[in-house]
Each structure stands twice: as structure tokens, then as C-alpha cells.
Amino acid sequence: MAAINMNKHIWEGWTVGDFIEVLAPQVEIIMSGRSWRRPFKAKKELAEWCKDNQPYYKKRIADVNNYFAGIYRLK
């Protein structure tokens, strides 16, 4: 997995690391099977969910998606 710059500014003071920190607990619950939502099977599905659930900024953030896809081995 390529190194991800957690300090990269995305929007109004929010960094890649900030978005990951906010989404990580929810992604973990989903991927561990403890949610009503089924675990993600593909990176595209994860990216769409992240876009819809990240605070304030409703565009895909490649580094955020790549971070979670790498952890959960999604392609």
C-alpha cells in the first residue's frame, strides 16, 4: 500500500487523517459484521459509502478510500 499523507489538507482545515479518524469506527463496525449494513465487498462500494458519510465534504477522497481499502483488502 502506498504511503498516505494524513496531513494533506482537503477542506477548511480538514485533513485526510481527520476524515479517516471520523469514519474509522463506523467502517470497523460494518466490516466486523456488527451493523445492519453488510460489509463492503468492493472498493467502489466503500468509496460511495465514505462520500455519503463523511462530514461536510461530499466528494470522494482517494486517500481516505485507499486507506480503508488497504486495511480491509478491497479491490
PDB file of C-alpha atoms in Angstrom:
ATOM      1  CA  MET A   1       0.000   0.000   0.000  1.00  0.00           C
ATOM      2  CA  ALA A   2       1.361   3.416  -0.933  1.00  0.00           C
ATOM      3  CA  ALA A   3       2.015   5.867   1.868  1.00  0.00           C
ATOM      4  CA  ILE A   4      -0.919   8.126   2.589  1.00  0.00           C
ATOM      5  CA  ASN A   5      -0.302  11.716   3.635  1.00  0.00           C
ATOM      6  CA  MET A   6      -2.565  12.031   6.673  1.00  0.00           C
ATOM      7  CA  ASN A   7      -1.801  15.761   6.888  1.00  0.00           C
ATOM      8  CA  LYS A   8      -2.964  16.557   3.353  1.00  0.00           C
ATOM      9  CA  HIS A   9      -5.477  19.414   3.531  1.00  0.00           C
ATOM     10  CA  ILE A  10      -8.847  18.587   1.969  1.00  0.00           C
ATOM     11  CA  TRP A  11     -11.339  21.242   3.003  1.00  0.00           C
ATOM     12  CA  GLU A  12     -11.482  24.136   5.515  1.00  0.00           C
ATOM     13  CA  GLY A  13      -8.864  22.752   7.894  1.00  0.00           C
ATOM     14  CA  TRP A  14      -9.913  19.115   7.481  1.00  0.00           C
ATOM     15  CA  THR A  15      -7.137  16.708   6.560  1.00  0.00           C
ATOM     16  CA  VAL A  16      -7.135  13.166   5.197  1.00  0.00           C
ATOM     17  CA  GLY A  17      -6.363  11.976   8.737  1.00  0.00           C
ATOM     18  CA  ASP A  18      -9.349  13.849  10.164  1.00  0.00           C
ATOM     19  CA  PHE A  19     -11.764  12.195   7.740  1.00  0.00           C
ATOM     20  CA  ILE A  20     -10.236   8.766   8.441  1.00  0.00           C
ATOM     21  CA  GLU A  21     -10.499   9.333  12.194  1.00  0.00           C
ATOM     22  CA  VAL A  22     -14.195  10.205  11.926  1.00  0.00           C
ATOM     23  CA  LEU A  23     -15.105   7.304   9.615  1.00  0.00           C
ATOM     24  CA  ALA A  24     -12.903   4.570  11.125  1.00  0.00           C
ATOM     25  CA  PRO A  25     -15.234   3.475  13.964  1.00  0.00           C
ATOM     26  CA  GLN A  26     -18.197   3.161  11.590  1.00  0.00           C
ATOM     27  CA  VAL A  27     -16.177   1.291   8.954  1.00  0.00           C
ATOM     28  CA  GLU A  28     -14.900  -1.114  11.637  1.00  0.00           C
ATOM     29  CA  ILE A  29     -18.448  -1.844  12.845  1.00  0.00           C
ATOM     30  CA  ILE A  30     -19.612  -2.506   9.281  1.00  0.00           C
ATOM     31  CA  MET A  31     -16.639  -4.652   8.314  1.00  0.00           C
ATOM     32  CA  SER A  32     -16.795  -6.701  11.521  1.00  0.00           C
ATOM     33  CA  GLY A  33     -20.421  -7.627  10.828  1.00  0.00           C
ATOM     34  CA  ARG A  34     -21.844  -5.673  13.768  1.00  0.00           C
ATOM     35  CA  SER A  35     -24.028  -3.391  11.640  1.00  0.00           C
ATOM     36  CA  TRP A  36     -27.328  -3.725   9.836  1.00  0.00           C
ATOM     37  CA  ARG A  37     -25.293  -2.940   6.712  1.00  0.00           C
ATOM     38  CA  ARG A  38     -23.410  -5.798   5.130  1.00  0.00           C
ATOM     39  CA  PRO A  39     -19.611  -5.490   4.928  1.00  0.00           C
ATOM     40  CA  PHE A  40     -18.228  -3.854   1.807  1.00  0.00           C
ATOM     41  CA  LYS A  41     -17.174  -6.277  -0.910  1.00  0.00           C
ATOM     42  CA  ALA A  42     -15.534  -3.808  -3.302  1.00  0.00           C
ATOM     43  CA  LYS A  43     -13.500  -0.618  -3.110  1.00  0.00           C
ATOM     44  CA  LYS A  44     -16.076   1.230  -5.233  1.00  0.00           C
ATOM     45  CA  GLU A  45     -18.848   0.366  -2.768  1.00  0.00           C
ATOM     46  CA  LEU A  46     -16.682   1.574   0.130  1.00  0.00           C
ATOM     47  CA  ALA A  47     -15.829   4.814  -1.719  1.00  0.00           C
ATOM     48  CA  GLU A  48     -19.504   5.597  -2.300  1.00  0.00           C
ATOM     49  CA  TRP A  49     -20.308   4.985   1.379  1.00  0.00           C
ATOM     50  CA  CYS A  50     -17.397   7.165   2.547  1.00  0.00           C
ATOM     51  CA  LYS A  51     -18.500  10.001   0.260  1.00  0.00           C
ATOM     52  CA  ASP A  52     -22.032   9.879   1.669  1.00  0.00           C
ATOM     53  CA  ASN A  53     -20.998   9.543   5.330  1.00  0.00           C
ATOM     54  CA  GLN A  54     -18.013  11.846   5.748  1.00  0.00           C
ATOM     55  CA  PRO A  55     -18.818  15.170   7.416  1.00  0.00           C
ATOM     56  CA  TYR A  56     -19.184  18.385   5.403  1.00  0.00           C
ATOM     57  CA  TYR A  57     -17.306  17.345   2.258  1.00  0.00           C
ATOM     58  CA  LYS A  58     -19.391  15.196  -0.097  1.00  0.00           C
ATOM     59  CA  LYS A  59     -16.823  14.310  -2.751  1.00  0.00           C
ATOM     60  CA  ARG A  60     -14.694  11.204  -2.945  1.00  0.00           C
ATOM     61  CA  ILE A  61     -11.329  11.489  -1.246  1.00  0.00           C
ATOM     62  CA  ALA A  62      -8.994   8.970  -2.870  1.00  0.00           C
ATOM     63  CA  ASP A  63      -6.587   8.781   0.083  1.00  0.00           C
ATOM     64  CA  VAL A  64      -9.406   8.027   2.524  1.00  0.00           C
ATOM     65  CA  ASN A  65     -10.793   5.310   0.260  1.00  0.00           C
ATOM     66  CA  ASN A  66      -7.341   3.830  -0.354  1.00  0.00           C
ATOM     67  CA  TYR A  67      -6.622   3.762   3.372  1.00  0.00           C
ATOM     68  CA  PHE A  68      -9.702   1.688   4.229  1.00  0.00           C
ATOM     69  CA  ALA A  69      -9.470  -0.451   1.089  1.00  0.00           C
ATOM     70  CA  GLY A  70      -5.904  -1.328   2.052  1.00  0.00           C
ATOM     71  CA  ILE A  71      -6.818  -2.283   5.607  1.00  0.00           C
ATOM     72  CA  TYR A  72      -9.727  -4.477   4.522  1.00  0.00           C
ATOM     73  CA  ARG A  73      -8.091  -5.713   1.300  1.00  0.00           C
ATOM     74  CA  LEU A  74     -10.815  -4.467  -1.004  1.00  0.00           C
ATOM     75  CA  LYS A  75     -10.284  -4.252  -4.762  1.00  0.00           C
TER      76      LYS A  75
END
